[in-house]
Each structure stands twice: as structure tokens, then as C-alpha cells.
mmCIF file of C-alpha atoms in Angstrom:
data_model
loop_
_atom_site.group_PDB
_atom_site.id
_atom_site.type_symbol
_atom_site.label_atom_id
_atom_site.label_comp_id
_atom_site.label_asym_id
_atom_site.label_seq_id
_atom_site.Cartn_x
_atom_site.Cartn_y
_atom_site.Cartn_z
ATOM 1 C CA MET A 94 -43.959 29.320 -21.124
ATOM 2 C CA ASN A 95 -43.882 28.484 -24.850
ATOM 3 C CA ASN A 96 -42.127 25.176 -25.663
ATOM 4 C CA PHE A 97 -39.133 25.630 -28.016
ATOM 5 C CA ASP A 98 -37.216 22.562 -26.899
ATOM 6 C CA ASN A 99 -36.292 21.520 -30.426
ATOM 7 C CA ILE A 100 -34.836 24.899 -31.380
ATOM 8 C CA SER A 101 -31.139 25.772 -30.760
ATOM 9 C CA PHE A 102 -30.758 29.342 -29.566
ATOM 10 C CA LYS A 103 -27.761 31.623 -29.604
ATOM 11 C CA PRO A 104 -26.746 33.250 -26.320
ATOM 12 C CA ALA A 105 -28.364 36.511 -25.273
ATOM 13 C CA PHE A 106 -26.996 39.606 -26.937
ATOM 14 C CA SER A 107 -25.191 37.542 -29.584
ATOM 15 C CA HIS A 108 -26.093 40.389 -31.941
ATOM 16 C CA ILE A 109 -25.994 44.074 -31.044
ATOM 17 C CA TYR A 110 -27.735 46.608 -33.330
ATOM 18 C CA ILE A 111 -26.329 50.113 -33.065
ATOM 19 C CA GLU A 112 -27.848 53.322 -34.363
ATOM 20 C CA GLU A 113 -25.377 55.431 -36.315
ATOM 21 C CA LYS A 114 -25.874 58.361 -34.033
ATOM 22 C CA ALA A 115 -25.201 56.184 -30.945
ATOM 23 C CA LEU A 116 -22.087 54.554 -32.379
ATOM 24 C CA TYR A 117 -19.423 56.657 -30.631
ATOM 25 C CA HIS A 118 -21.282 57.381 -27.329
ATOM 26 C CA PRO A 119 -19.221 56.332 -24.272
ATOM 27 C CA VAL A 120 -22.003 54.029 -23.035
ATOM 28 C CA THR A 121 -22.013 52.253 -26.377
ATOM 29 C CA GLU A 122 -18.316 51.701 -26.188
ATOM 30 C CA GLN A 123 -18.578 50.467 -22.612
ATOM 31 C CA ILE A 124 -21.320 47.906 -23.577
ATOM 32 C CA LEU A 125 -19.468 46.675 -26.665
ATOM 33 C CA GLN A 126 -16.425 45.920 -24.541
ATOM 34 C CA LYS A 127 -18.519 43.633 -22.455
ATOM 35 C CA PHE A 128 -19.642 41.644 -25.471
ATOM 36 C CA PRO A 129 -16.477 41.256 -27.617
ATOM 37 C CA GLN A 130 -17.950 38.241 -29.457
ATOM 38 C CA ALA A 131 -21.221 39.847 -30.398
ATOM 39 C CA LYS A 132 -21.911 40.582 -34.022
ATOM 40 C CA GLN A 133 -22.363 44.388 -34.445
ATOM 41 C CA ILE A 134 -24.906 45.640 -36.970
ATOM 42 C CA ARG A 135 -25.322 49.336 -37.754
ATOM 43 C CA ILE A 136 -28.806 50.603 -38.295
ATOM 44 C CA ALA A 137 -30.369 54.020 -39.085
ATOM 45 C CA HIS A 138 -33.062 53.913 -36.263
ATOM 46 C CA TYR A 139 -33.879 51.538 -33.524
ATOM 47 C CA LYS A 140 -37.483 51.193 -34.706
ATOM 48 C CA ASP A 141 -36.269 49.651 -37.906
ATOM 49 C CA VAL A 142 -35.477 46.455 -35.838
ATOM 50 C CA PHE A 143 -37.596 46.861 -32.769
ATOM 51 C CA CYS A 144 -40.912 47.778 -34.483
ATOM 52 C CA ARG A 145 -40.718 45.567 -37.574
ATOM 53 C CA SER A 146 -43.777 43.437 -38.294
ATOM 54 C CA ARG A 147 -44.354 39.678 -37.632
ATOM 55 C CA GLN A 148 -41.923 39.301 -34.755
ATOM 56 C CA GLN A 149 -42.361 36.327 -32.435
ATOM 57 C CA PHE A 150 -42.069 37.503 -28.834
ATOM 58 C CA GLY A 151 -41.720 34.054 -27.384
ATOM 59 C CA LEU A 152 -38.903 33.047 -29.595
ATOM 60 C CA GLN A 153 -37.044 36.277 -29.067
ATOM 61 C CA LYS A 154 -37.199 35.851 -25.346
ATOM 62 C CA GLN A 155 -35.112 32.686 -25.726
ATOM 63 C CA SER A 156 -32.283 34.659 -27.414
ATOM 64 C CA PRO A 157 -32.819 38.405 -26.951
ATOM 65 C CA LYS A 158 -30.748 40.816 -28.975
ATOM 66 C CA LEU A 159 -29.518 44.207 -27.817
ATOM 67 C CA ILE A 160 -30.310 47.543 -29.574
ATOM 68 C CA LEU A 161 -28.312 50.641 -28.723
ATOM 69 C CA ALA A 162 -29.967 54.009 -29.574
ATOM 70 C CA LYS A 163 -30.146 57.611 -28.678
ATOM 71 C CA ARG A 164 -33.383 59.038 -27.279
ATOM 72 C CA GLU A 165 -34.336 62.299 -29.005
ATOM 73 C CA ASN A 166 -37.830 62.783 -27.774
ATOM 74 C CA THR A 167 -39.719 62.390 -24.441
ATOM 75 C CA CYS A 168 -37.898 60.256 -21.875
ATOM 76 C CA ILE A 169 -40.254 60.919 -18.915
ATOM 77 C CA TYR A 170 -43.934 59.944 -18.834
ATOM 78 C CA GLU A 171 -46.781 60.379 -16.374
ATOM 79 C CA GLY A 172 -47.561 57.261 -14.420
ATOM 80 C CA ALA A 173 -50.226 55.008 -15.936
ATOM 81 C CA LYS A 174 -53.420 53.976 -14.227
ATOM 82 C CA PRO A 175 -52.249 50.427 -13.387
ATOM 83 C CA CYS A 176 -49.206 51.829 -11.484
ATOM 84 C CA GLN A 177 -49.066 52.837 -7.853
ATOM 85 C CA SER A 178 -48.349 56.467 -7.040
ATOM 86 C CA PHE A 179 -47.898 55.939 -3.281
ATOM 87 C CA GLY A 180 -49.766 59.184 -2.590
ATOM 88 C CA HIS A 181 -47.539 61.410 -4.711
ATOM 89 C CA THR A 182 -49.200 64.158 -6.749
ATOM 90 C CA HIS A 183 -46.535 64.298 -9.481
ATOM 91 C CA PHE A 184 -45.847 60.630 -10.340
ATOM 92 C CA TYR A 185 -43.785 59.888 -13.446
ATOM 93 C CA TYR A 186 -41.589 57.156 -14.771
ATOM 94 C CA ALA A 187 -38.451 57.154 -16.904
ATOM 95 C CA SER A 188 -37.890 54.894 -19.900
ATOM 96 C CA GLY A 189 -34.103 54.596 -20.306
ATOM 97 C CA VAL A 190 -34.302 50.906 -21.296
ATOM 98 C CA MET A 191 -37.185 49.270 -23.120
ATOM 99 C CA ASN A 192 -37.935 45.681 -22.192
ATOM 100 C CA CYS A 193 -36.665 43.354 -19.411
ATOM 101 C CA PHE A 194 -34.070 40.677 -19.470
ATOM 102 C CA TYR A 195 -36.409 38.502 -17.330
ATOM 103 C CA ASP A 196 -39.407 36.640 -18.721
ATOM 104 C CA CYS A 197 -42.384 36.952 -16.308
ATOM 105 C CA GLU A 198 -45.494 35.388 -17.722
ATOM 106 C CA TYR A 199 -47.757 38.093 -16.413
ATOM 107 C CA CYS A 200 -45.496 41.047 -17.454
ATOM 108 C CA TYR A 201 -47.359 43.906 -19.166
ATOM 109 C CA LEU A 202 -44.298 44.618 -21.354
ATOM 110 C CA GLN A 203 -45.165 41.706 -23.682
ATOM 111 C CA GLY A 204 -48.455 43.535 -24.419
ATOM 112 C CA MET A 205 -46.761 46.917 -24.790
ATOM 113 C CA TYR A 206 -43.869 46.320 -27.144
ATOM 114 C CA PRO A 207 -43.782 44.442 -30.514
ATOM 115 C CA SER A 208 -40.428 42.908 -29.754
ATOM 116 C CA ALA A 209 -38.718 41.020 -26.814
ATOM 117 C CA ASN A 210 -35.315 42.496 -27.725
ATOM 118 C CA LEU A 211 -33.839 45.191 -25.406
ATOM 119 C CA VAL A 212 -33.387 48.801 -26.377
ATOM 120 C CA VAL A 213 -30.876 50.731 -24.364
ATOM 121 C CA PHE A 214 -30.906 54.491 -24.778
ATOM 122 C CA VAL A 215 -27.283 55.401 -24.274
ATOM 123 C CA ASN A 216 -27.717 59.089 -23.781
ATOM 124 C CA LEU A 217 -28.989 58.972 -20.144
ATOM 125 C CA GLU A 218 -27.911 62.590 -19.828
ATOM 126 C CA GLU A 219 -30.927 63.607 -21.946
ATOM 127 C CA THR A 220 -33.252 61.913 -19.429
ATOM 128 C CA PHE A 221 -31.508 63.814 -16.634
ATOM 129 C CA ARG A 222 -32.026 67.051 -18.510
ATOM 130 C CA GLN A 223 -35.792 66.465 -18.845
ATOM 131 C CA VAL A 224 -36.079 65.476 -15.222
ATOM 132 C CA GLU A 225 -34.401 68.814 -14.230
ATOM 133 C CA GLU A 226 -36.899 70.717 -16.323
ATOM 134 C CA LEU A 227 -39.772 69.082 -14.406
ATOM 135 C CA LEU A 228 -38.103 69.683 -11.069
ATOM 136 C CA GLN A 229 -38.108 73.424 -11.824
ATOM 137 C CA LYS A 230 -41.941 73.164 -11.749
ATOM 138 C CA PHE A 231 -42.817 70.766 -8.926
ATOM 139 C CA PRO A 232 -41.454 67.933 -6.715
ATOM 140 C CA LEU A 233 -41.232 64.640 -8.567
ATOM 141 C CA TYR A 234 -41.735 61.044 -7.644
ATOM 142 C CA LEU A 235 -40.024 59.074 -10.449
ATOM 143 C CA CYS A 236 -39.968 55.364 -10.998
ATOM 144 C CA ILE A 237 -36.937 54.511 -13.095
ATOM 145 C CA SER A 238 -37.302 50.757 -13.353
ATOM 146 C CA TYR A 239 -40.832 50.036 -14.553
ATOM 147 C CA ASP A 240 -40.104 49.302 -18.226
ATOM 148 C CA THR A 241 -37.120 47.064 -17.302
ATOM 149 C CA ASP A 242 -35.133 45.835 -14.338
ATOM 150 C CA LEU A 243 -32.291 48.333 -14.093
ATOM 151 C CA LEU A 244 -30.552 46.666 -11.102
ATOM 152 C CA ALA A 245 -30.483 43.393 -13.021
ATOM 153 C CA LEU A 246 -28.603 45.179 -15.832
ATOM 154 C CA GLU A 247 -26.237 47.074 -13.516
ATOM 155 C CA SER A 248 -23.165 45.050 -14.480
ATOM 156 C CA MET A 249 -23.717 45.993 -18.094
ATOM 157 C CA LEU A 250 -24.996 49.571 -17.763
ATOM 158 C CA GLY A 251 -24.137 51.137 -14.447
ATOM 159 C CA TYR A 252 -27.308 53.255 -14.733
ATOM 160 C CA VAL A 253 -28.447 52.686 -11.135
ATOM 161 C CA ARG A 254 -25.268 54.243 -9.821
ATOM 162 C CA ARG A 255 -25.708 57.231 -12.147
ATOM 163 C CA TRP A 256 -29.334 57.683 -11.063
ATOM 164 C CA ILE A 257 -28.396 57.631 -7.452
ATOM 165 C CA ALA A 258 -25.707 60.186 -7.952
ATOM 166 C CA PHE A 259 -28.141 62.411 -9.846
ATOM 167 C CA ALA A 260 -30.867 62.090 -7.185
ATOM 168 C CA ARG A 261 -28.457 63.296 -4.462
ATOM 169 C CA LYS A 262 -28.400 66.682 -6.195
ATOM 170 C CA TRP A 263 -32.197 67.290 -5.943
ATOM 171 C CA GLU A 264 -34.026 67.437 -2.650
ATOM 172 C CA ASN A 265 -37.414 67.610 -4.381
ATOM 173 C CA LEU A 266 -36.793 64.413 -6.347
ATOM 174 C CA THR A 267 -37.651 60.864 -5.110
ATOM 175 C CA ILE A 268 -36.737 57.861 -7.230
ATOM 176 C CA GLU A 269 -37.845 54.295 -6.865
ATOM 177 C CA ILE A 270 -35.687 51.405 -8.202
ATOM 178 C CA ARG A 271 -37.701 48.255 -8.380
ATOM 179 C CA THR A 272 -36.159 44.896 -9.021
ATOM 180 C CA LYS A 273 -36.561 41.041 -8.972
ATOM 181 C CA SER A 274 -32.849 40.633 -8.957
ATOM 182 C CA ALA A 275 -30.333 39.748 -6.239
ATOM 183 C CA ASN A 276 -27.898 42.324 -7.516
ATOM 184 C CA TYR A 277 -27.644 44.716 -4.552
ATOM 185 C CA ALA A 278 -23.921 43.875 -4.231
ATOM 186 C CA LYS A 279 -23.370 46.062 -7.387
ATOM 187 C CA ILE A 280 -24.339 49.174 -5.465
ATOM 188 C CA ALA A 281 -23.666 48.109 -1.862
ATOM 189 C CA ASP A 282 -20.534 50.304 -1.721
ATOM 190 C CA LEU A 283 -22.699 53.440 -2.102
ATOM 191 C CA ALA A 284 -23.835 55.476 0.878
ATOM 192 C CA PRO A 285 -27.678 55.426 1.309
ATOM 193 C CA SER A 286 -29.570 58.370 -0.104
ATOM 194 C CA ASP A 287 -32.731 59.704 1.680
ATOM 195 C CA ASN A 288 -34.551 60.264 -1.638
ATOM 196 C CA VAL A 289 -33.846 56.864 -3.189
ATOM 197 C CA ILE A 290 -36.123 53.819 -2.597
ATOM 198 C CA LEU A 291 -34.896 50.312 -3.367
ATOM 199 C CA ALA A 292 -37.955 48.160 -3.961
ATOM 200 C CA TRP A 293 -38.038 44.416 -4.183
ATOM 201 C CA THR A 294 -40.962 42.578 -5.832
ATOM 202 C CA LEU A 295 -41.707 39.422 -3.828
ATOM 203 C CA SER A 296 -43.670 36.389 -4.878
ATOM 204 C CA PRO A 297 -44.230 32.952 -3.289
ATOM 205 C CA GLN A 298 -41.543 30.506 -4.346
ATOM 206 C CA GLU A 299 -43.927 28.445 -6.430
ATOM 207 C CA THR A 300 -45.141 31.590 -8.265
ATOM 208 C CA MET A 301 -41.530 32.633 -8.867
ATOM 209 C CA THR A 302 -40.685 29.190 -10.260
ATOM 210 C CA ARG A 303 -43.732 28.894 -12.466
ATOM 211 C CA TYR A 304 -44.153 32.434 -13.792
ATOM 212 C CA GLU A 305 -40.970 34.506 -13.233
ATOM 213 C CA HIS A 306 -38.417 32.913 -15.555
ATOM 214 C CA GLY A 307 -34.805 33.975 -15.009
ATOM 215 C CA THR A 308 -35.383 36.050 -11.884
ATOM 216 C CA ALA A 309 -33.575 35.656 -8.563
ATOM 217 C CA THR A 310 -35.148 33.286 -6.077
ATOM 218 C CA THR A 311 -37.475 34.710 -3.425
ATOM 219 C CA ALA A 312 -34.939 33.929 -0.753
ATOM 220 C CA ALA A 313 -32.158 35.684 -2.649
ATOM 221 C CA ARG A 314 -34.294 38.786 -3.053
ATOM 222 C CA LEU A 315 -35.193 38.836 0.672
ATOM 223 C CA LYS A 316 -31.503 38.485 1.603
ATOM 224 C CA ASP A 317 -30.707 41.530 -0.594
ATOM 225 C CA ALA A 318 -33.608 43.510 0.876
ATOM 226 C CA GLU A 319 -32.385 42.710 4.381
ATOM 227 C CA ALA A 320 -28.850 43.748 3.497
ATOM 228 C CA ALA A 321 -29.983 47.091 1.965
ATOM 229 C CA ALA A 322 -32.171 47.824 4.914
ATOM 230 C CA ALA A 323 -29.367 47.076 7.375
ATOM 231 C CA ASP A 324 -27.152 49.466 5.387
ATOM 232 C CA GLY A 325 -29.693 52.239 5.863
ATOM 233 C CA TRP A 326 -31.462 52.399 2.544
ATOM 234 C CA ASN A 327 -35.170 53.097 2.187
ATOM 235 C CA VAL A 328 -36.524 49.641 1.331
ATOM 236 C CA ARG A 329 -39.933 48.939 -0.103
ATOM 237 C CA LEU A 330 -41.427 45.466 -0.282
ATOM 238 C CA CYS A 331 -43.853 44.770 -3.115
ATOM 239 C CA PHE A 332 -46.280 41.916 -3.110
ATOM 240 C CA ASP A 333 -47.318 42.680 -6.619
ATOM 241 C CA PRO A 334 -49.000 41.149 -8.530
ATOM 242 C CA VAL A 335 -50.707 38.880 -6.087
ATOM 243 C CA LEU A 336 -52.234 35.938 -8.012
ATOM 244 C CA TRP A 337 -55.340 33.877 -7.317
ATOM 245 C CA GLN A 338 -54.178 30.273 -7.330
ATOM 246 C CA LYS A 339 -55.346 26.978 -5.800
ATOM 247 C CA ARG A 340 -53.106 27.316 -2.743
ATOM 248 C CA TRP A 341 -52.844 31.082 -2.585
ATOM 249 C CA ARG A 342 -53.628 31.242 1.151
ATOM 250 C CA GLU A 343 -50.863 28.892 2.169
ATOM 251 C CA SER A 344 -48.403 30.358 -0.381
ATOM 252 C CA TYR A 345 -48.848 34.031 0.620
ATOM 253 C CA ARG A 346 -49.056 33.305 4.365
ATOM 254 C CA GLN A 347 -45.729 31.495 4.123
ATOM 255 C CA LEU A 348 -44.232 34.265 1.980
ATOM 256 C CA ILE A 349 -45.259 37.061 4.393
ATOM 257 C CA THR A 350 -44.004 35.074 7.402
ATOM 258 C CA GLU A 351 -40.639 34.404 5.663
ATOM 259 C CA THR A 352 -40.407 38.034 4.534
ATOM 260 C CA PHE A 353 -40.684 39.547 7.984
ATOM 261 C CA GLU A 354 -38.572 36.911 9.598
ATOM 262 C CA THR A 355 -35.797 37.907 7.192
ATOM 263 C CA VAL A 356 -36.307 41.661 7.023
ATOM 264 C CA SER A 357 -37.048 43.479 10.248
ATOM 265 C CA PRO A 358 -40.383 45.317 9.989
ATOM 266 C CA GLY A 359 -38.862 48.338 11.766
ATOM 267 C CA GLU A 360 -36.359 48.777 8.911
ATOM 268 C CA ILE A 361 -38.946 48.852 6.147
ATOM 269 C CA LEU A 362 -40.101 52.064 4.580
ATOM 270 C CA ASP A 363 -43.407 50.720 3.395
ATOM 271 C CA CYS A 364 -45.059 47.891 1.499
ATOM 272 C CA SER A 365 -47.292 47.710 -1.580
ATOM 273 C CA ILE A 366 -49.883 45.024 -2.418
ATOM 274 C CA GLY A 367 -51.449 44.870 -5.860
ATOM 275 C CA GLN A 368 -53.569 42.367 -7.656
ATOM 276 C CA PHE A 369 -52.968 41.276 -11.220
ATOM 277 C CA ARG A 370 -54.104 43.969 -13.654
ATOM 278 C CA ALA A 371 -53.526 44.788 -17.345
ATOM 279 C CA ALA A 372 -54.785 47.423 -19.682
ATOM 280 C CA LYS A 373 -57.423 46.264 -22.120
ATOM 281 C CA ASP A 374 -55.327 46.433 -25.285
ATOM 282 C CA ALA A 375 -52.188 45.179 -23.532
ATOM 283 C CA LEU A 376 -53.926 41.969 -22.285
ATOM 284 C CA LYS A 377 -55.136 41.189 -25.766
ATOM 285 C CA ARG A 378 -51.583 41.340 -27.095
ATOM 286 C CA MET A 379 -50.280 39.379 -24.104
ATOM 287 C CA ARG A 380 -52.761 36.623 -24.743
ATOM 288 C CA LYS A 381 -51.727 36.461 -28.382
ATOM 289 C CA ASN A 382 -48.063 36.147 -27.349
ATOM 290 C CA ARG A 383 -48.865 33.335 -24.877
ATOM 291 C CA PRO A 384 -51.863 31.420 -26.217
ATOM 292 C CA ASP A 385 -51.222 28.549 -23.744
ATOM 293 C CA SER A 386 -51.130 30.716 -20.569
ATOM 294 C CA ALA A 387 -53.960 29.847 -18.134
ATOM 295 C CA LEU A 388 -52.857 32.861 -16.096
ATOM 296 C CA LEU A 389 -53.354 35.302 -18.898
ATOM 297 C CA HIS A 390 -56.504 33.645 -20.311
ATOM 298 C CA TYR A 391 -58.343 33.706 -16.946
ATOM 299 C CA PRO A 392 -61.727 35.498 -17.317
ATOM 300 C CA TYR A 393 -60.708 38.830 -15.770
ATOM 301 C CA GLN A 394 -63.287 41.593 -15.530
ATOM 302 C CA LEU A 395 -62.863 44.890 -17.377
ATOM 303 C CA GLN A 396 -63.170 47.804 -14.956
ATOM 304 C CA ASP A 397 -62.504 51.327 -16.105
ATOM 305 C CA GLY A 398 -60.258 50.121 -18.977
ATOM 306 C CA VAL A 399 -58.226 47.736 -16.882
ATOM 307 C CA TYR A 400 -58.667 43.925 -16.646
ATOM 308 C CA GLN A 401 -58.526 42.615 -13.111
ATOM 309 C CA TYR A 402 -60.155 40.075 -10.823
ATOM 310 C CA ASP A 403 -63.841 40.461 -10.056
ATOM 311 C CA ARG A 404 -64.553 42.675 -7.039
ATOM 312 C CA GLU A 405 -65.505 39.829 -4.704
ATOM 313 C CA ARG A 406 -62.454 37.738 -5.478
ATOM 314 C CA ALA A 407 -60.152 40.806 -5.371
ATOM 315 C CA ALA A 408 -61.588 41.821 -1.976
ATOM 316 C CA GLU A 409 -60.920 38.463 -0.512
ATOM 317 C CA LEU A 410 -57.436 38.134 -1.928
ATOM 318 C CA MET A 411 -56.234 41.648 -1.134
ATOM 319 C CA GLY A 412 -58.023 41.868 2.183
ATOM 320 C CA GLN A 413 -56.501 38.677 3.494
ATOM 321 C CA ILE A 414 -52.972 39.551 2.384
ATOM 322 C CA LYS A 415 -53.345 43.021 3.903
ATOM 323 C CA ARG A 416 -54.425 41.560 7.242
ATOM 324 C CA TRP A 417 -51.407 39.285 7.290
ATOM 325 C CA VAL A 418 -49.079 42.159 6.555
ATOM 326 C CA GLU A 419 -50.713 44.245 9.249
ATOM 327 C CA ASN A 420 -49.339 41.768 11.790
ATOM 328 C CA TYR A 421 -45.987 43.357 11.002
ATOM 329 C CA LEU A 422 -46.552 46.878 9.655
ATOM 330 C CA PRO A 423 -48.947 49.681 10.638
ATOM 331 C CA PRO A 424 -51.744 50.459 8.171
ATOM 332 C CA GLU A 425 -50.174 53.777 7.107
ATOM 333 C CA LYS A 426 -47.195 51.852 5.689
ATOM 334 C CA ILE A 427 -49.329 49.620 3.503
ATOM 335 C CA PHE A 428 -50.405 50.721 0.050
ATOM 336 C CA LEU A 429 -53.001 48.849 -1.965
ATOM 337 C CA TRP A 430 -53.775 48.811 -5.645
ATOM 338 C CA GLN A 431 -57.374 47.723 -6.099
ATOM 339 C CA GLY A 432 -58.368 49.588 -9.205
ATOM 340 C CA GLU A 433 -60.018 52.517 -7.458
ATOM 341 C CA GLU A 434 -57.113 54.589 -6.224
#
């Protein structure tokens, strides 16, 4: 992580930029009530702030600002190559929030966006409308928490509750809500839904401490996953990205043992395992934003437009972790990302 020890930062969301057309939306009013001390700045368009030149991603991560906007174009996108489709033909993701409150060193978002500030599109109803249009054509597998961590923001937005309510209306819609938070309590009062998957990303504790700044601890995530599974939710466990480190065998063996000692294997929907990967242009920007990151400056190999570990190292890493997981789950419940799906 960049060293800004000598700089005094304002608290997160000390400034809130608001598009004129989003000013009187109910979600805007709801958010502003939660930050009464924030300085409010009206803007014509979110890109005037979010996409301006010469921003410093690392500095902004220390004191992110909030931008409230209205989405007036595409809200739903086809899943990208580095993402896992879990066997679904029509795999899409929704972008209701741009950027994540957490600061994971390996996160592709720092290579995707020019700013570390968060953009919240307050008109979630427009996203719902576009999803409904697609559902008229085919069944949809939709990831709603890839460009952010929605459950981590639930106290501020309440979007997860709204998505779950929406999903209940459509039998041909499956949504995945992925998180590194321990915020299940914010939705624990809701009845489970058959077409909603709650997915927790899990990392060895030393990986979490070193690379996943601001996230919940591994133990806290596991406790939440166990509670959700016990309540009857579809729970997915994601060992992703797995990282090649000096002690990776000990770290991941311990993580997998701890995971299935905490969460009963019989209560798990499935599990994903994925190595580190980043699109070519994204990794270039990620390295620029973190010039001191040994993780990002590792000599990955470019395969089909995606940087990843060389085939021999990936096979050893992924193969061993898969074998450990197979001690608890049948092969049909284990999904791998190895660059050749």
C-alpha cells in the first residue's frame, strides 16, 4: 500500500458531489441524511469529477468522496472473460455502483476506473427495467456486486434488500451477491430466496491482512457465511484470487480446513477457485497506480489477452487447492477459473 503517513486525510465521504438530475431522487435524500456534515457540491455530470485527468488513485483511497448520479444508458453488461460464469449461458453483471469502499491491492477496479471515488447511481429502478427487458428474451444469471461490494454498503444504500425483493418476482433470474464484508446482519431478517446466491470471497488471514485493506477478517466472513447457510440461503464460497506466495501451501491448507470446520459442507451451494488474473490494459494501469506492489509487478504471462501465472505454476497452485477442497465437496460443486473456460 502506498505510504501517505505524513498526510492528514478527511474522513470518507466528507464531500458528496450530486448531479443536478439526481438531486431530488429519494435515494439521494436518504444518503444525504446519513452524512449531515458532508459538504454538498452540485455538478452537471458525474464524469466531470470521476473522469477528470491527473487523479491520484492511492491518495483518493485514503479519503474517498461520494458522487451521486443518474444512469441514463446501459446498466447491464455481458460478463467479461476474467469472470466466472458458473456454467450459465447468459451471464451478465449490473453496475449500480462504481468502485469499492475496500482497498484490495490486487483489485482490477484500480485498472478500470480513473478515480478511487465512489459513484452511486441512485435510479436503481432503471437497472431493474433493463433486467426485465433481458428476461423477456432468456434466463439470466446476474452478478450485482462485481464493480463494488454492495453488502458492505448496505447500511448506506439498502440496494441488496431491493435486489432480493426484485429477484423474487422472476423465476428465470438468478443473482449473485459477492462480498468481503461481515454485514449479513443487515439482511438476516429476510427470508431466503431460491434464486439469490450469497457469495463470500475467502483468503488466508495473512493475505487478507497484507492485501485486503479495510475488509472484514477471514473469521468474520466465515461466521457470516455459516449464519447465512444455517438460515437457508444459497451460499457460495470463493477462494479467489488464490495467490502464489512463499507459504501458500500452509496458508491455503489452513484456510480450507478452517472454512469447512466453520461452514458445514452439506450446506454449501458450490465453491469457486480462481487464480490471479487481470486484463492486459488493466494490469498496466494497476501497476502505475501501485508502483511499489510486488504482487502486481510479478512477471505474469499474457494468455489470450489476460495476464496470469504461467501454466505450470497455475496448474500446481489450482490443482492442489482443488484437491484440498475435494476432501469436503464433490467435484461437480467446484468451479475453477484457469483461463481456458
